[in-house]
PDB file of C-alpha atoms in Angstrom:
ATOM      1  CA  UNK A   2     -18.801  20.820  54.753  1.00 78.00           C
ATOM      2  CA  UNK A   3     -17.571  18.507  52.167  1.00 84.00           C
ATOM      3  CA  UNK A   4     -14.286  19.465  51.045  1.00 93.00           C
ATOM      4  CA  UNK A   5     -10.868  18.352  49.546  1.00 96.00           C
ATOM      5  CA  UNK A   6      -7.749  19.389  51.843  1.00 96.00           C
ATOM      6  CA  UNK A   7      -3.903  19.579  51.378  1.00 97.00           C
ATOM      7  CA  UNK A   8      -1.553  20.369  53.881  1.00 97.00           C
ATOM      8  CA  UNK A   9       0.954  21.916  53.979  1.00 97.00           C
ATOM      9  CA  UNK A  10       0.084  24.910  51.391  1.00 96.00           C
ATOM     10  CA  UNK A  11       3.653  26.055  51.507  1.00 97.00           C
ATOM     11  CA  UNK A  12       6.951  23.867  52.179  1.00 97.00           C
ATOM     12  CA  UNK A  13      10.194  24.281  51.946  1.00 97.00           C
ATOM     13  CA  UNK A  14      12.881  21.535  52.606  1.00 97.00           C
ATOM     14  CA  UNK A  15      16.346  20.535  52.472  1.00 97.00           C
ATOM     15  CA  UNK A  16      17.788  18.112  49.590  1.00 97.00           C
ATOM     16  CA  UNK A  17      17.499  14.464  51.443  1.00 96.00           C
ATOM     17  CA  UNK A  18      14.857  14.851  53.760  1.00 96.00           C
ATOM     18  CA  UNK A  19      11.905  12.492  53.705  1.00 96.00           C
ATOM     19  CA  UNK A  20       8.448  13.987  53.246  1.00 96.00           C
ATOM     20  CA  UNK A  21       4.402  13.382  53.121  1.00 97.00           C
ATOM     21  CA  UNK A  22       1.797  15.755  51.390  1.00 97.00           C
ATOM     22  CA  UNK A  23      -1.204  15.069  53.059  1.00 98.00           C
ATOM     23  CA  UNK A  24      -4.576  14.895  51.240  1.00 98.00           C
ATOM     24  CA  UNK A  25      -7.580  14.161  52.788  1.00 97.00           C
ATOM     25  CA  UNK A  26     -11.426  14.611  51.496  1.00 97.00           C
ATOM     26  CA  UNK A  27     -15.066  14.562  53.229  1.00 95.00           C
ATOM     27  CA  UNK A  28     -16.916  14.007  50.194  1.00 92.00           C
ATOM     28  CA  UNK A  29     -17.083  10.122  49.899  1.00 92.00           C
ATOM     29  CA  UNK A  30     -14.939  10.034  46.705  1.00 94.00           C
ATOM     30  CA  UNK A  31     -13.742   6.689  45.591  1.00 94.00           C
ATOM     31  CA  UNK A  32     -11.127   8.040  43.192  1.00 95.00           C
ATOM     32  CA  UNK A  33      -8.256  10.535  43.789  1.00 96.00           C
ATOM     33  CA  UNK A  34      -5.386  11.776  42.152  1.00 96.00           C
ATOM     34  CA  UNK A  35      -2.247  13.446  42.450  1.00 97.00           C
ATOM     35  CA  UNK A  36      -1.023  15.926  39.943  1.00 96.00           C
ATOM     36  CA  UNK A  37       2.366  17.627  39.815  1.00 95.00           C
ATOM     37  CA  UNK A  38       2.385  21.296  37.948  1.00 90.00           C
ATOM     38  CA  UNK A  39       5.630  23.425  37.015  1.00 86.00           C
ATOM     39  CA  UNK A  40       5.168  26.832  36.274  1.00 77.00           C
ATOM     40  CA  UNK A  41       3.437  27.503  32.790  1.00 71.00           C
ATOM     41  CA  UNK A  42       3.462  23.858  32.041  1.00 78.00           C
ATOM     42  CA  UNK A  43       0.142  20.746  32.428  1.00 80.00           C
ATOM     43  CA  UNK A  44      -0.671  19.091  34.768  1.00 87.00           C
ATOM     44  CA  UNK A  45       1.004  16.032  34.794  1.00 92.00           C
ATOM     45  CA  UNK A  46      -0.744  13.075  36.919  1.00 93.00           C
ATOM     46  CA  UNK A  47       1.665  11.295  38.650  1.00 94.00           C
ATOM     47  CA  UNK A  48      -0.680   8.851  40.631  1.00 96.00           C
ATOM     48  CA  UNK A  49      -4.796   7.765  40.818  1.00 94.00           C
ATOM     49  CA  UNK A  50      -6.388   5.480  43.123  1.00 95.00           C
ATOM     50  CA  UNK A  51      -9.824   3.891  42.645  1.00 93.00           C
ATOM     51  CA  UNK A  52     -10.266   3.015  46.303  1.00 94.00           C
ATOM     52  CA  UNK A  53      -8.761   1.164  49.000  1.00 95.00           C
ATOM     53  CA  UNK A  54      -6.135  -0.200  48.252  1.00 95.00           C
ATOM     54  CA  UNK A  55      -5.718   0.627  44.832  1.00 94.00           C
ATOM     55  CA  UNK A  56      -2.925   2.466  43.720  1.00 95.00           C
ATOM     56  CA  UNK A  57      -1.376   3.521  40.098  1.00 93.00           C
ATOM     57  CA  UNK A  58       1.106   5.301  38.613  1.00 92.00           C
ATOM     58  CA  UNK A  59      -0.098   8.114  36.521  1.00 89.00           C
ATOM     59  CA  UNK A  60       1.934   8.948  32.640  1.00 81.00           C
ATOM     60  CA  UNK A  61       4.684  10.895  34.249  1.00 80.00           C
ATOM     61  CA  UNK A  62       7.123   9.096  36.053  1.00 77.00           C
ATOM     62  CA  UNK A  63       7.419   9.635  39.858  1.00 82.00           C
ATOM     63  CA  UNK A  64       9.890   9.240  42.575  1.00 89.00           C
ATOM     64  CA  UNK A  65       6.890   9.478  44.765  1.00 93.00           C
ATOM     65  CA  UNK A  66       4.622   7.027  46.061  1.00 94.00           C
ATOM     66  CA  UNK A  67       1.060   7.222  47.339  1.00 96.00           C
ATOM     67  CA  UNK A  68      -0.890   5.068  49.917  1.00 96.00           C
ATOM     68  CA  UNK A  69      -4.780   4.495  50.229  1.00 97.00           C
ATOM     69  CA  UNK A  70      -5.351   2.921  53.370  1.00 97.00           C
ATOM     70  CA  UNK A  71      -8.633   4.730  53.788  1.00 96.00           C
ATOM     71  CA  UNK A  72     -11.185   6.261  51.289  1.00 96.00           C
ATOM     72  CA  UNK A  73     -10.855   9.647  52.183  1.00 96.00           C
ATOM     73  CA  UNK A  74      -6.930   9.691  52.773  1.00 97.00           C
ATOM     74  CA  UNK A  75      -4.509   9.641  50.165  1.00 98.00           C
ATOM     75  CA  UNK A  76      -0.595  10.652  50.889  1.00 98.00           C
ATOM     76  CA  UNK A  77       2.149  11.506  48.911  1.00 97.00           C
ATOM     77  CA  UNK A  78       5.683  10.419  50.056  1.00 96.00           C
ATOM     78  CA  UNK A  79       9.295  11.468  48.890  1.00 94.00           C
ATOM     79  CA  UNK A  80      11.479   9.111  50.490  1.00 94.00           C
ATOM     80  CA  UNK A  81      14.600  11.589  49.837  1.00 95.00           C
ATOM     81  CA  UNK A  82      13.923  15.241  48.620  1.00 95.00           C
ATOM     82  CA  UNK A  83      15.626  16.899  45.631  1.00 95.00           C
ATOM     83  CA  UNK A  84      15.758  19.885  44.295  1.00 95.00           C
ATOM     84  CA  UNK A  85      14.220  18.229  40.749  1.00 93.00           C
ATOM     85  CA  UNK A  86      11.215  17.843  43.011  1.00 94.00           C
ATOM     86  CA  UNK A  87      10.182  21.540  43.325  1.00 95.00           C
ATOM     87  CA  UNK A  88       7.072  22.048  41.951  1.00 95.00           C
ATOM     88  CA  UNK A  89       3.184  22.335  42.676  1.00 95.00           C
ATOM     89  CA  UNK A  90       1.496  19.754  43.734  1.00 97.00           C
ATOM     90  CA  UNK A  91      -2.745  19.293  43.411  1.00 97.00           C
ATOM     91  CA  UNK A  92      -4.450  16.918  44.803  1.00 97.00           C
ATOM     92  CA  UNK A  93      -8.253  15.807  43.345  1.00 97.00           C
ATOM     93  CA  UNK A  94     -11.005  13.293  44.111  1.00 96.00           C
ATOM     94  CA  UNK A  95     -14.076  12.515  41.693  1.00 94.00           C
ATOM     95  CA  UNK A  96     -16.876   9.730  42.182  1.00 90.00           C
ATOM     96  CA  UNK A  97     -16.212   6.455  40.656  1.00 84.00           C
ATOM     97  CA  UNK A  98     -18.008   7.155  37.802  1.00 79.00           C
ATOM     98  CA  UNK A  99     -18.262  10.798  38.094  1.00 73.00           C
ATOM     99  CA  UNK A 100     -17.349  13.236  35.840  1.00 78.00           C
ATOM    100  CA  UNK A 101     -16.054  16.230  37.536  1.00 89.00           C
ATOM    101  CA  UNK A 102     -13.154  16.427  39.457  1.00 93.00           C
ATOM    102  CA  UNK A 103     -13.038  18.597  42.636  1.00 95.00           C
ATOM    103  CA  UNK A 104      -9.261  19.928  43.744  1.00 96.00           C
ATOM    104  CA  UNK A 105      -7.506  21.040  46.634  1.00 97.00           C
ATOM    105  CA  UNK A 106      -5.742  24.027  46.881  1.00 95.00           C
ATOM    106  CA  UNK A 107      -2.292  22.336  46.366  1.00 96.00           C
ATOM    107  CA  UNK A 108       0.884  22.011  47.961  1.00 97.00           C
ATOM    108  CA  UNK A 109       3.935  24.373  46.853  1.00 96.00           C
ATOM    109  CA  UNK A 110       7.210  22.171  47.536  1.00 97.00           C
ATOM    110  CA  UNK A 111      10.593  23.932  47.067  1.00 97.00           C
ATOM    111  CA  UNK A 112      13.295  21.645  48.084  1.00 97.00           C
ATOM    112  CA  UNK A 113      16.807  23.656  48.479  1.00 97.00           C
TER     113      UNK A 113
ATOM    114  CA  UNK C  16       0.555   9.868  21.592  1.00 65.00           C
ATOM    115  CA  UNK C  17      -2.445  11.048  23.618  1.00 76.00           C
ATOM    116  CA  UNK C  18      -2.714  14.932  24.659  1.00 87.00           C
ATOM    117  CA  UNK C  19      -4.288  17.569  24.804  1.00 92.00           C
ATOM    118  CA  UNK C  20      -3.154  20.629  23.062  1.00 94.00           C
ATOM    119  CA  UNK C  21      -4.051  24.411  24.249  1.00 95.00           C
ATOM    120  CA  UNK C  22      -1.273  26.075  21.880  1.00 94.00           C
ATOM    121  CA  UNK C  23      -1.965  29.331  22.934  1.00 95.00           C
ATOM    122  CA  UNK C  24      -0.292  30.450  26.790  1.00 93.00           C
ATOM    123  CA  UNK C  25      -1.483  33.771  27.180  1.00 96.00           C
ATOM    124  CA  UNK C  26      -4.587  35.566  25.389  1.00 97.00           C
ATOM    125  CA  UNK C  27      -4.916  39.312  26.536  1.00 97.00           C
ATOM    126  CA  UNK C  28      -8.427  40.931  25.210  1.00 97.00           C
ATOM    127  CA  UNK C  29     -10.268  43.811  26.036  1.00 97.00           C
ATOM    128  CA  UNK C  30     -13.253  44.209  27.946  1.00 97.00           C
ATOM    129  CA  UNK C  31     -16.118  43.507  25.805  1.00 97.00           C
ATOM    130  CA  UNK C  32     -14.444  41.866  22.709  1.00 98.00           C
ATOM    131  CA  UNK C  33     -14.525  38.226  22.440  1.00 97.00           C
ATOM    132  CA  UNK C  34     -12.231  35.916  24.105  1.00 97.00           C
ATOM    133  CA  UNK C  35     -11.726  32.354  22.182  1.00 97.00           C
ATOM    134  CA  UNK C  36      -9.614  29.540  23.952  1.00 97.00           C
ATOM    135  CA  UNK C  37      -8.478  26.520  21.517  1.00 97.00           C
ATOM    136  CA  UNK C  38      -7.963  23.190  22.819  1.00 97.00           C
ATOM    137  CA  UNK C  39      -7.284  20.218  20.316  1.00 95.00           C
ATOM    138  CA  UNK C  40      -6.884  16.566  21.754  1.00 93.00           C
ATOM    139  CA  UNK C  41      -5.676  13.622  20.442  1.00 91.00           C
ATOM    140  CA  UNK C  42      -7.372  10.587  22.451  1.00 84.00           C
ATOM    141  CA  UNK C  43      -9.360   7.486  20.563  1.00 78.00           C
ATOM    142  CA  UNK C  44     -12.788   6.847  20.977  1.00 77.00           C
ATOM    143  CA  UNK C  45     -15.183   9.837  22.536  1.00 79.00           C
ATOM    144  CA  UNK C  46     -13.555  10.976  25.384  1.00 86.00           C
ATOM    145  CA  UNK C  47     -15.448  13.403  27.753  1.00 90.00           C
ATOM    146  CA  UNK C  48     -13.861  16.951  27.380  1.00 92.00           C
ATOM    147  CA  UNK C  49     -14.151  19.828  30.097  1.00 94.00           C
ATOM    148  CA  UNK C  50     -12.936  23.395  30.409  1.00 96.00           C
ATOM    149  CA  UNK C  51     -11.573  24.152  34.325  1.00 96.00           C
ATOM    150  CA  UNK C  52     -11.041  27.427  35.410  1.00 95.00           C
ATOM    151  CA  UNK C  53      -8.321  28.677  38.362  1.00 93.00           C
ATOM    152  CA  UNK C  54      -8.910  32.675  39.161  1.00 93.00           C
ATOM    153  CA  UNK C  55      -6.207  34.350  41.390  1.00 89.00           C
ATOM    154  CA  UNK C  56      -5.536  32.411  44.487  1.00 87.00           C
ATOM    155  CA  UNK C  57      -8.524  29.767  44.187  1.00 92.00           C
ATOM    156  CA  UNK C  58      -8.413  26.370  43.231  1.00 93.00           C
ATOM    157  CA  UNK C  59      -8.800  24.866  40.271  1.00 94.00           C
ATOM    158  CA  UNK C  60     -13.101  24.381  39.891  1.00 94.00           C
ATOM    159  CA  UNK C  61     -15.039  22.430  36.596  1.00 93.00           C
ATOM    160  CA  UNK C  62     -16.435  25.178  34.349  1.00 94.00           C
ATOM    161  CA  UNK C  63     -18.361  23.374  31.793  1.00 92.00           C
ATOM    162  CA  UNK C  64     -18.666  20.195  30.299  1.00 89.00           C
ATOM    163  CA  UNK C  65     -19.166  18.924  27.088  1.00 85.00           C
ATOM    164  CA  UNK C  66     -21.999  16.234  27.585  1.00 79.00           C
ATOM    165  CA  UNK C  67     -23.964  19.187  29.710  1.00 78.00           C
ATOM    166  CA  UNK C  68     -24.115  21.773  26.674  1.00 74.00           C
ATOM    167  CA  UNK C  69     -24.571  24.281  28.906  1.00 79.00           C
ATOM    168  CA  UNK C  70     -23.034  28.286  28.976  1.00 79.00           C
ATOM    169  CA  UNK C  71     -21.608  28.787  32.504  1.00 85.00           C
ATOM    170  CA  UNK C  72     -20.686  32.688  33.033  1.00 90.00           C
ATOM    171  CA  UNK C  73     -21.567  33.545  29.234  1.00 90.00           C
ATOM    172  CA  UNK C  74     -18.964  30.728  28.165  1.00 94.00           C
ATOM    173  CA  UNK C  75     -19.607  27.946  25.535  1.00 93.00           C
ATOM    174  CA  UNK C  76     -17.675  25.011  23.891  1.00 93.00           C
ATOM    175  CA  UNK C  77     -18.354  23.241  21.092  1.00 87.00           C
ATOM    176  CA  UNK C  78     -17.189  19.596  20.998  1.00 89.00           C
ATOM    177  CA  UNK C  79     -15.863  19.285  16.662  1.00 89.00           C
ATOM    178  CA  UNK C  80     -15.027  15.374  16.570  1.00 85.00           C
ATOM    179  CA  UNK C  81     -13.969  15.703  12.924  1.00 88.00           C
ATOM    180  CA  UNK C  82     -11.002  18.490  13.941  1.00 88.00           C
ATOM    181  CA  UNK C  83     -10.568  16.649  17.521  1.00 91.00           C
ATOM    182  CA  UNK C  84     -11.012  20.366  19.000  1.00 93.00           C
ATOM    183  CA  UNK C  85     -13.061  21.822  21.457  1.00 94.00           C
ATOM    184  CA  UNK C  86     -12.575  25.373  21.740  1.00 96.00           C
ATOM    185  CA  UNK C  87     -14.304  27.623  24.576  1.00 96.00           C
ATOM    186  CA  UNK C  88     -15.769  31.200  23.535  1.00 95.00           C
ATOM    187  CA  UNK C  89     -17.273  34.103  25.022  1.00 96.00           C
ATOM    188  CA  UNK C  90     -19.018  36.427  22.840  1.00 96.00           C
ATOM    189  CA  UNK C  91     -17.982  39.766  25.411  1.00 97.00           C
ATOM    190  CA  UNK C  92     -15.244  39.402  27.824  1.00 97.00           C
ATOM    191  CA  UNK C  93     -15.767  40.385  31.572  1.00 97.00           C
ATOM    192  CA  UNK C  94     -13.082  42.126  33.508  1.00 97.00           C
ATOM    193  CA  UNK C  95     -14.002  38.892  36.231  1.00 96.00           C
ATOM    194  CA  UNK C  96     -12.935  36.502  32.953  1.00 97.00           C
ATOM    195  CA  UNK C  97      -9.174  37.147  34.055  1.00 97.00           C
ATOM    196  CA  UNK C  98      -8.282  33.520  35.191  1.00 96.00           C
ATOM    197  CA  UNK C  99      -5.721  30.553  33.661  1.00 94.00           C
ATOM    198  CA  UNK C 100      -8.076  28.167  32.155  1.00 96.00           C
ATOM    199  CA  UNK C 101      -7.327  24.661  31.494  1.00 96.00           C
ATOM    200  CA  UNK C 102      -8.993  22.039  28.328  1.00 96.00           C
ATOM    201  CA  UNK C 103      -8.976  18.399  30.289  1.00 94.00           C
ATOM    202  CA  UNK C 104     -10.065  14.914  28.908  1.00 92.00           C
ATOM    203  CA  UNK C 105     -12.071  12.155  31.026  1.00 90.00           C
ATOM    204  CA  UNK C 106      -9.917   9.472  29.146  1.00 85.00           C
ATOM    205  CA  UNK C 107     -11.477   5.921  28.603  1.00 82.00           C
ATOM    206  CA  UNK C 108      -9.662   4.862  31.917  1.00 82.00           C
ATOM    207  CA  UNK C 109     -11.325   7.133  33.641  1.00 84.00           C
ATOM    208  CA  UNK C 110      -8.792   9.252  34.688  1.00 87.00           C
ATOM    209  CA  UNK C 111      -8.196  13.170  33.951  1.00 90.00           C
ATOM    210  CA  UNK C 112      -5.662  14.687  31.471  1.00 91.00           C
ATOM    211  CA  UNK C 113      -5.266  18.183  31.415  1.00 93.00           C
ATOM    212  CA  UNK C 114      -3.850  20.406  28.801  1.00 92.00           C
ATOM    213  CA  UNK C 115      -0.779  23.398  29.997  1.00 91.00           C
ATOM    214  CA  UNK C 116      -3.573  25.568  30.115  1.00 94.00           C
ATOM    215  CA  UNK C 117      -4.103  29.531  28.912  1.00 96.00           C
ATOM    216  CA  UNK C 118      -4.148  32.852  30.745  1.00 95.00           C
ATOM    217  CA  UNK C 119      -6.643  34.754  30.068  1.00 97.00           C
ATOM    218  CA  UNK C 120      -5.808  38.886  30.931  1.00 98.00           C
ATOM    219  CA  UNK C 121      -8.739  40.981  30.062  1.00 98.00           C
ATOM    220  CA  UNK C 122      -8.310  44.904  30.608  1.00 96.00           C
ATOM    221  CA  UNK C 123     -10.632  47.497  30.848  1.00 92.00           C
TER     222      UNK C 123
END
């Protein structure tokens, strides 16, 4: 079934470690994005792709960075983990020139 | 600078009265403007669309270019309504900007 994925749902990590959020989608999407949420607050997109190789950095600023070395797989990496970096993170794919955009059910990072 | 606005965080309504969500934006040219919807412990799914003019679950949402707004209503609220629901813009580089979205709590 086509589908959007994030793992892990839940994570909780230590200030300094290195970590990916994995995305990953089945439905032959050529754009996906990254969105970070606090509590209450937007979304704020923090990164977009429009295919392989393509990578941007969204309006919020990010210590993160993103790869897309294949169409239907698009990390997010913190090189070093900080407790600033707590927060939801969504992950979302859309056609090229589509106008809907489907989400995952998001990763939850709380870095202590 | 470009946003959009939902100034409203929590709306609690009773069942059967009307429920109406503002959203104002602030982006150039004729953007493409969406309601999403995220009920308890599902992920965040399209509602409706502007360009479809369509009423999905009883909901509607008039696009008003001259007040930039595009507020969603529902003439009765449903128990099943209860959900945080979120005004988003496809901006003219074709990416998605959402607003901080509204929770909706209707009681019976």
């Amino acid at each position: 079934e086509a589908d959007i994925y994030q793992t892990p749902r839940y994570l909780v990590i230590g200030t300094g470690k290195k970590i990916t959020l994995e995305c990953s989608q089945t439905m032959g999407h050529d754009k996906m994005y990254w969105y970070q949420q606090d509590p209450g607050m937007e979304l704020h997109l923090i990164h977009y792709s429009y295919g392989v190789n393509s990578t941007e950095k969204g309006d919020l600023s990010s210590e993160s960075t993103v790869s897309r070395i294949r169409t239907e797989h698009f990390p997010l990496t913190l090189e070093s983990a900080r407790p600033s970096h707590t927060s939801q993170y969504l992950c979302a794919s859309s056609e090229i020139s589509g106008t809907e955009a489907f989400f995952g059910q998001g990763t939850r990072l709380t870095v202590v | 600078a470009q946003r959009v606005t939902q100034p409203e965080k929590l709306l609690s309504v009773f069942k059967g009265a009307p429920v109406e969500l503002k959203c104002n934006y602030s982006y150039s040219g004729s953007p493409e403007l969406f309601w999403y919807v995220q009920y308890s412990r599902q992920r965040l799914q399209l509602l409706l669309r502007h360009i479809s003019r369509e009423s999905i679950k009883g909901f509607t949402a008039d696009l008003n270019k001259g007040e930039t707004s595009f507020h969603l209503k529902k003439p009765f609220a449903q128990e099943e309504d209860s959900a945080m629901y979120y005004c988003a813009v496809l901006d003219s580089w074709g990416k998605f900007q959402f607003g901080a979205g509204t929770q909706v709590v209707v009681t019976p």
